[in-house]
PDB file of C-alpha atoms in Angstrom:
ATOM      1  CA  MET A   1     -41.910 -27.574 -33.937  1.00  0.00           C
ATOM      2  CA  MET A   2     -41.713 -25.916 -30.554  1.00  0.00           C
ATOM      3  CA  ASP A   3     -44.419 -23.471 -29.720  1.00  0.00           C
ATOM      4  CA  LEU A   4     -43.646 -19.952 -28.492  1.00  0.00           C
ATOM      5  CA  GLU A   5     -43.817 -20.812 -24.787  1.00  0.00           C
ATOM      6  CA  GLU A   6     -41.416 -23.739 -25.156  1.00  0.00           C
ATOM      7  CA  LEU A   7     -39.017 -21.554 -27.160  1.00  0.00           C
ATOM      8  CA  LYS A   8     -39.121 -18.878 -24.469  1.00  0.00           C
ATOM      9  CA  SER A   9     -38.471 -21.526 -21.800  1.00  0.00           C
ATOM     10  CA  VAL A  10     -35.460 -22.961 -23.669  1.00  0.00           C
ATOM     11  CA  TRP A  11     -34.075 -19.476 -24.311  1.00  0.00           C
ATOM     12  CA  ALA A  12     -34.473 -18.533 -20.634  1.00  0.00           C
ATOM     13  CA  SER A  13     -32.664 -21.734 -19.614  1.00  0.00           C
ATOM     14  CA  VAL A  14     -29.780 -21.036 -22.028  1.00  0.00           C
ATOM     15  CA  ASP A  15     -29.614 -17.427 -20.886  1.00  0.00           C
ATOM     16  CA  GLU A  16     -29.496 -18.517 -17.241  1.00  0.00           C
ATOM     17  CA  ARG A  17     -26.655 -20.968 -17.923  1.00  0.00           C
ATOM     18  CA  LEU A  18     -24.703 -18.306 -19.794  1.00  0.00           C
ATOM     19  CA  GLY A  19     -25.261 -15.904 -16.912  1.00  0.00           C
ATOM     20  CA  LYS A  20     -23.951 -18.456 -14.438  1.00  0.00           C
ATOM     21  CA  GLN A  21     -20.892 -19.093 -16.613  1.00  0.00           C
ATOM     22  CA  GLU A  22     -20.159 -15.366 -16.834  1.00  0.00           C
ATOM     23  CA  LEU A  23     -20.563 -15.027 -13.078  1.00  0.00           C
ATOM     24  CA  LEU A  24     -18.259 -17.999 -12.511  1.00  0.00           C
ATOM     25  CA  LYS A  25     -15.681 -16.532 -14.887  1.00  0.00           C
ATOM     26  CA  GLU A  26     -15.871 -13.158 -13.109  1.00  0.00           C
ATOM     27  CA  ASN A  27     -15.449 -14.805  -9.690  1.00  0.00           C
ATOM     28  CA  ILE A  28     -12.398 -16.724 -10.942  1.00  0.00           C
ATOM     29  CA  ILE A  29     -10.883 -13.479 -12.245  1.00  0.00           C
ATOM     30  CA  ARG A  30     -11.572 -11.773  -8.911  1.00  0.00           C
ATOM     31  CA  GLU A  31      -9.873 -14.598  -7.007  1.00  0.00           C
ATOM     32  CA  MET A  32      -6.850 -14.456  -9.283  1.00  0.00           C
ATOM     33  CA  ILE A  33      -6.533 -10.694  -8.738  1.00  0.00           C
ATOM     34  CA  ARG A  34      -6.976 -11.056  -4.973  1.00  0.00           C
ATOM     35  CA  SER A  35      -4.400 -13.850  -4.876  1.00  0.00           C
ATOM     36  CA  ARG A  36      -1.889 -11.634  -6.680  1.00  0.00           C
ATOM     37  CA  SER A  37      -2.668  -8.742  -4.345  1.00  0.00           C
ATOM     38  CA  ASN A  38      -2.318 -10.887  -1.221  1.00  0.00           C
ATOM     39  CA  LYS A  39       1.068 -12.113  -2.443  1.00  0.00           C
ATOM     40  CA  SER A  40       2.325  -8.527  -2.794  1.00  0.00           C
ATOM     41  CA  LEU A  41       0.812  -7.572   0.559  1.00  0.00           C
ATOM     42  CA  ARG A  42       2.543 -10.521   2.276  1.00  0.00           C
ATOM     43  CA  LYS A  43       5.874  -9.423   0.822  1.00  0.00           C
ATOM     44  CA  LEU A  44       5.420  -5.950   2.292  1.00  0.00           C
ATOM     45  CA  LEU A  45       4.348  -7.338   5.668  1.00  0.00           C
ATOM     46  CA  ASN A  46       7.215  -9.846   5.768  1.00  0.00           C
ATOM     47  CA  TYR A  47       9.745  -7.099   5.100  1.00  0.00           C
ATOM     48  CA  GLU A  48       8.273  -4.873   7.817  1.00  0.00           C
ATOM     49  CA  VAL A  49       8.308  -7.724  10.344  1.00  0.00           C
ATOM     50  CA  HIS A  50      11.920  -8.659   9.499  1.00  0.00           C
ATOM     51  CA  MET A  51      13.040  -5.054   9.892  1.00  0.00           C
ATOM     52  CA  LEU A  52      11.091  -4.753  13.156  1.00  0.00           C
ATOM     53  CA  VAL A  53      12.874  -7.806  14.596  1.00  0.00           C
ATOM     54  CA  SER A  54      16.275  -6.599  13.329  1.00  0.00           C
ATOM     55  CA  ASN A  55      15.893  -3.229  15.025  1.00  0.00           C
ATOM     56  CA  LEU A  56      14.620  -4.795  18.227  1.00  0.00           C
ATOM     57  CA  LEU A  57      17.729  -7.004  18.347  1.00  0.00           C
ATOM     58  CA  ALA A  58      20.002  -4.046  17.543  1.00  0.00           C
ATOM     59  CA  ILE A  59      18.912  -2.067  20.631  1.00  0.00           C
ATOM     60  CA  PRO A  60      20.363  -4.414  23.312  1.00  0.00           C
ATOM     61  CA  LEU A  61      23.454  -4.850  21.133  1.00  0.00           C
ATOM     62  CA  MET A  62      24.008  -1.080  21.151  1.00  0.00           C
ATOM     63  CA  VAL A  63      23.424  -0.928  24.897  1.00  0.00           C
ATOM     64  CA  ALA A  64      26.048  -3.665  25.396  1.00  0.00           C
ATOM     65  CA  PHE A  65      28.706  -1.410  23.851  1.00  0.00           C
ATOM     66  CA  LEU A  66      28.270   1.003  26.762  1.00  0.00           C
ATOM     67  CA  PHE A  67      29.511  -1.735  29.144  1.00  0.00           C
ATOM     68  CA  ILE A  68      32.596  -2.694  27.143  1.00  0.00           C
ATOM     69  CA  ASP A  69      35.620  -1.085  28.832  1.00  0.00           C
ATOM     70  CA  TYR A  70      37.725  -0.888  25.683  1.00  0.00           C
ATOM     71  CA  PHE A  71      34.927   0.858  23.798  1.00  0.00           C
ATOM     72  CA  ARG A  72      34.223   3.349  26.598  1.00  0.00           C
ATOM     73  CA  VAL A  73      37.873   4.172  27.256  1.00  0.00           C
ATOM     74  CA  HIS A  74      39.079   4.519  23.675  1.00  0.00           C
ATOM     75  CA  THR A  75      36.053   6.254  22.196  1.00  0.00           C
ATOM     76  CA  GLN A  76      35.304   8.473  25.211  1.00  0.00           C
ATOM     77  CA  TRP A  77      32.230  10.634  24.655  1.00  0.00           C
ATOM     78  CA  VAL A  78      32.227  10.067  20.879  1.00  0.00           C
ATOM     79  CA  GLY A  79      31.314   6.423  21.440  1.00  0.00           C
ATOM     80  CA  GLU A  80      28.456   7.382  23.739  1.00  0.00           C
ATOM     81  CA  VAL A  81      27.120   9.859  21.174  1.00  0.00           C
ATOM     82  CA  PHE A  82      27.230   7.141  18.511  1.00  0.00           C
ATOM     83  CA  VAL A  83      25.589   4.491  20.698  1.00  0.00           C
ATOM     84  CA  TRP A  84      22.813   6.715  22.026  1.00  0.00           C
ATOM     85  CA  THR A  85      22.101   8.030  18.540  1.00  0.00           C
ATOM     86  CA  MET A  86      21.747   4.464  17.256  1.00  0.00           C
ATOM     87  CA  ILE A  87      19.523   3.508  20.196  1.00  0.00           C
ATOM     88  CA  VAL A  88      17.214   6.456  19.490  1.00  0.00           C
ATOM     89  CA  VAL A  89      17.168   5.684  15.751  1.00  0.00           C
ATOM     90  CA  CYS A  90      16.461   1.968  16.316  1.00  0.00           C
ATOM     91  CA  SER A  91      13.726   2.716  18.860  1.00  0.00           C
ATOM     92  CA  ALA A  92      12.038   5.220  16.528  1.00  0.00           C
ATOM     93  CA  THR A  93      12.349   2.735  13.671  1.00  0.00           C
ATOM     94  CA  VAL A  94      10.684  -0.004  15.750  1.00  0.00           C
ATOM     95  CA  ILE A  95       7.712   2.276  16.411  1.00  0.00           C
ATOM     96  CA  TRP A  96       7.567   3.266  12.741  1.00  0.00           C
ATOM     97  CA  HIS A  97       7.543  -0.357  11.563  1.00  0.00           C
ATOM     98  CA  LEU A  98       4.752  -1.163  14.043  1.00  0.00           C
ATOM     99  CA  ILE A  99       2.689   1.716  12.629  1.00  0.00           C
ATOM    100  CA  LYS A 100       3.245   0.510   9.049  1.00  0.00           C
ATOM    101  CA  ILE A 101       2.397  -3.081   9.964  1.00  0.00           C
ATOM    102  CA  ALA A 102      -0.848  -1.898  11.590  1.00  0.00           C
ATOM    103  CA  LYS A 103      -1.733   0.032   8.416  1.00  0.00           C
ATOM    104  CA  LEU A 104      -1.021  -2.921   6.102  1.00  0.00           C
ATOM    105  CA  MET A 105      -3.019  -5.317   8.280  1.00  0.00           C
ATOM    106  CA  LYS A 106      -6.127  -3.187   7.678  1.00  0.00           C
ATOM    107  CA  VAL A 107      -5.988  -3.996   3.969  1.00  0.00           C
ATOM    108  CA  ASP A 108      -8.580  -6.685   3.134  1.00  0.00           C
ATOM    109  CA  PHE A 109      -9.166  -7.539  -0.537  1.00  0.00           C
ATOM    110  CA  THR A 110     -12.512  -9.174   0.203  1.00  0.00           C
ATOM    111  CA  LYS A 111     -13.903  -5.824   1.375  1.00  0.00           C
ATOM    112  CA  SER A 112     -14.340  -2.314  -0.009  1.00  0.00           C
ATOM    113  CA  VAL A 113     -12.035  -1.525  -2.930  1.00  0.00           C
ATOM    114  CA  LYS A 114     -12.348   2.183  -2.155  1.00  0.00           C
ATOM    115  CA  ASN A 115     -11.192   1.678   1.439  1.00  0.00           C
ATOM    116  CA  ASN A 116      -8.238  -0.443   0.292  1.00  0.00           C
ATOM    117  CA  PHE A 117      -7.317   2.230  -2.243  1.00  0.00           C
ATOM    118  CA  LEU A 118      -7.309   4.803   0.553  1.00  0.00           C
ATOM    119  CA  LEU A 119      -5.135   2.629   2.808  1.00  0.00           C
ATOM    120  CA  MET A 120      -2.580   1.887   0.071  1.00  0.00           C
ATOM    121  CA  ASN A 121      -2.435   5.522  -1.029  1.00  0.00           C
ATOM    122  CA  GLN A 122      -1.740   6.572   2.561  1.00  0.00           C
ATOM    123  CA  PHE A 123       0.925   3.875   2.869  1.00  0.00           C
ATOM    124  CA  ASN A 124       2.506   5.009  -0.401  1.00  0.00           C
ATOM    125  CA  ILE A 125       2.637   8.604   0.861  1.00  0.00           C
ATOM    126  CA  TRP A 126       4.301   7.390   4.067  1.00  0.00           C
ATOM    127  CA  ILE A 127       6.947   5.542   2.053  1.00  0.00           C
ATOM    128  CA  GLY A 128       7.584   8.668  -0.016  1.00  0.00           C
ATOM    129  CA  LYS A 129       8.222  10.670   3.162  1.00  0.00           C
ATOM    130  CA  GLU A 130      10.334   7.827   4.546  1.00  0.00           C
ATOM    131  CA  LYS A 131      12.560   8.005   1.458  1.00  0.00           C
ATOM    132  CA  ILE A 132      13.180  11.708   2.054  1.00  0.00           C
ATOM    133  CA  VAL A 133      14.075  11.103   5.716  1.00  0.00           C
ATOM    134  CA  SER A 134      16.401   8.251   4.685  1.00  0.00           C
ATOM    135  CA  ILE A 135      18.195  10.457   2.154  1.00  0.00           C
ATOM    136  CA  PHE A 136      19.055  12.976   4.880  1.00  0.00           C
ATOM    137  CA  ALA A 137      19.528  10.577   7.824  1.00  0.00           C
ATOM    138  CA  THR A 138      21.796   8.021   6.120  1.00  0.00           C
ATOM    139  CA  PRO A 139      24.749  10.409   5.517  1.00  0.00           C
ATOM    140  CA  VAL A 140      24.516  11.607   9.136  1.00  0.00           C
ATOM    141  CA  LEU A 141      24.674   8.062  10.526  1.00  0.00           C
ATOM    142  CA  TYR A 142      27.550   7.111   8.242  1.00  0.00           C
ATOM    143  CA  SER A 143      29.381  10.293   9.253  1.00  0.00           C
ATOM    144  CA  LEU A 144      29.061   9.268  12.900  1.00  0.00           C
ATOM    145  CA  GLY A 145      30.531   5.881  12.010  1.00  0.00           C
ATOM    146  CA  ILE A 146      33.447   7.521  10.180  1.00  0.00           C
ATOM    147  CA  TRP A 147      34.025   9.846  13.149  1.00  0.00           C
ATOM    148  CA  LEU A 148      34.074   6.857  15.512  1.00  0.00           C
ATOM    149  CA  TYR A 149      36.557   5.022  13.273  1.00  0.00           C
ATOM    150  CA  ALA A 150      38.785   8.099  13.208  1.00  0.00           C
ATOM    151  CA  VAL A 151      38.769   8.336  17.024  1.00  0.00           C
ATOM    152  CA  LEU A 152      39.610   4.624  17.311  1.00  0.00           C
ATOM    153  CA  ARG A 153      42.358   4.991  14.671  1.00  0.00           C
ATOM    154  CA  VAL A 154      41.444   1.711  13.058  1.00  0.00           C
ATOM    155  CA  ASN A 155      43.599   0.033  10.402  1.00  0.00           C
ATOM    156  CA  ALA A 156      43.098   0.069   6.621  1.00  0.00           C
ATOM    157  CA  VAL A 157      41.229  -3.239   6.659  1.00  0.00           C
ATOM    158  CA  LEU A 158      38.475  -1.832   8.860  1.00  0.00           C
ATOM    159  CA  TRP A 159      38.297   1.340   6.781  1.00  0.00           C
ATOM    160  CA  THR A 160      37.849  -0.823   3.694  1.00  0.00           C
ATOM    161  CA  PHE A 161      35.160  -2.807   5.502  1.00  0.00           C
ATOM    162  CA  LEU A 162      33.358   0.444   6.375  1.00  0.00           C
ATOM    163  CA  ALA A 163      33.539   1.677   2.780  1.00  0.00           C
ATOM    164  CA  CYS A 164      32.154  -1.637   1.482  1.00  0.00           C
ATOM    165  CA  GLY A 165      29.431  -1.511   4.119  1.00  0.00           C
ATOM    166  CA  LEU A 166      28.513   2.014   3.048  1.00  0.00           C
ATOM    167  CA  LEU A 167      28.242   1.043  -0.624  1.00  0.00           C
ATOM    168  CA  PHE A 168      26.277  -2.104   0.208  1.00  0.00           C
ATOM    169  CA  GLY A 169      23.951  -0.111   2.468  1.00  0.00           C
ATOM    170  CA  LEU A 170      23.213   2.408  -0.299  1.00  0.00           C
ATOM    171  CA  PHE A 171      22.584  -0.386  -2.808  1.00  0.00           C
ATOM    172  CA  LEU A 172      20.337  -2.212  -0.331  1.00  0.00           C
ATOM    173  CA  MET A 173      18.330   0.948   0.367  1.00  0.00           C
ATOM    174  CA  PHE A 174      17.836   1.537  -3.370  1.00  0.00           C
ATOM    175  CA  TYR A 175      16.867  -2.123  -3.879  1.00  0.00           C
ATOM    176  CA  ILE A 176      14.357  -2.109  -1.008  1.00  0.00           C
ATOM    177  CA  TYR A 177      12.550   1.021  -2.153  1.00  0.00           C
ATOM    178  CA  LYS A 178      12.454  -0.046  -5.800  1.00  0.00           C
ATOM    179  CA  ARG A 179      11.887  -3.801  -5.586  1.00  0.00           C
ATOM    180  CA  VAL A 180      10.111  -4.227  -2.243  1.00  0.00           C
ATOM    181  CA  TYR A 181       8.074  -1.064  -1.807  1.00  0.00           C
ATOM    182  CA  ASP A 182       7.479   0.452  -5.262  1.00  0.00           C
ATOM    183  CA  ARG A 183       6.952  -2.838  -7.098  1.00  0.00           C
ATOM    184  CA  ASN A 184       4.526  -4.355  -4.556  1.00  0.00           C
ATOM    185  CA  ILE A 185       2.623  -1.139  -3.912  1.00  0.00           C
ATOM    186  CA  ASP A 186       2.175  -0.634  -7.672  1.00  0.00           C
ATOM    187  CA  SER A 187       1.045  -4.267  -8.031  1.00  0.00           C
ATOM    188  CA  ILE A 188      -1.583  -3.870  -5.311  1.00  0.00           C
ATOM    189  CA  ARG A 189      -2.869  -0.570  -6.685  1.00  0.00           C
ATOM    190  CA  GLN A 190      -3.113  -2.038 -10.186  1.00  0.00           C
ATOM    191  CA  SER A 191      -5.072  -5.000  -8.810  1.00  0.00           C
ATOM    192  CA  LEU A 192      -7.425  -2.663  -6.968  1.00  0.00           C
ATOM    193  CA  GLU A 193      -8.036  -0.753 -10.209  1.00  0.00           C
ATOM    194  CA  GLU A 194      -8.921  -4.027 -11.937  1.00  0.00           C
ATOM    195  CA  LEU A 195     -11.320  -4.954  -9.127  1.00  0.00           C
ATOM    196  CA  ALA A 196     -12.905  -1.496  -9.359  1.00  0.00           C
ATOM    197  CA  GLU A 197     -13.429  -2.007 -13.113  1.00  0.00           C
ATOM    198  CA  LEU A 198     -15.123  -5.355 -12.453  1.00  0.00           C
ATOM    199  CA  ASP A 199     -17.425  -3.702  -9.907  1.00  0.00           C
ATOM    200  CA  GLU A 200     -18.379  -1.062 -12.474  1.00  0.00           C
ATOM    201  CA  CYS A 201     -19.267  -3.638 -15.135  1.00  0.00           C
ATOM    202  CA  PRO A 202     -23.045  -4.048 -15.629  1.00  0.00           C
ATOM    203  CA  GLU A 203     -24.591  -7.253 -14.326  1.00  0.00           C
TER     204      GLU A 203
END
């Protein structure tokens, strides 16, 4: 039979192995959560970058309209109002996407959970305000497009194209806010809550 000291030694060895297994299991869980969070974060960043590039490309395209004789002659000052409005909107949007990208790039799932929570909460608030601006700005921009079409006296085909574009734009806006922003922000915040729970667990 083992004496007391040998029994204590065996028990300590078993306890140490169990502790290492628990630590390994916890680290695996943390990596899985971080991997999921990074995937959602990449989706947000990819969308912001794509929109940044799209708006950057739209600015010279809008400027080009000012040098097209047919556009200037037939739209008169209405065309200039439309073009300059779009240039201002695209320029402001470029700056806004740069600000959001800078905020998202500060998120680091290997560092403080509290700090990441703060960053994502701020980003979520920004998106909420962006939704409100979009709700009011979108009808104004579409109204300018309708006004321009009316001045140009376009045919029924182009009016149909505009109507389809309007419906698609509204659907796309709804899809982006629900599937890109809300879903990925919620996923990241849920992951951060899980990491916070792991940090609170006793050793």
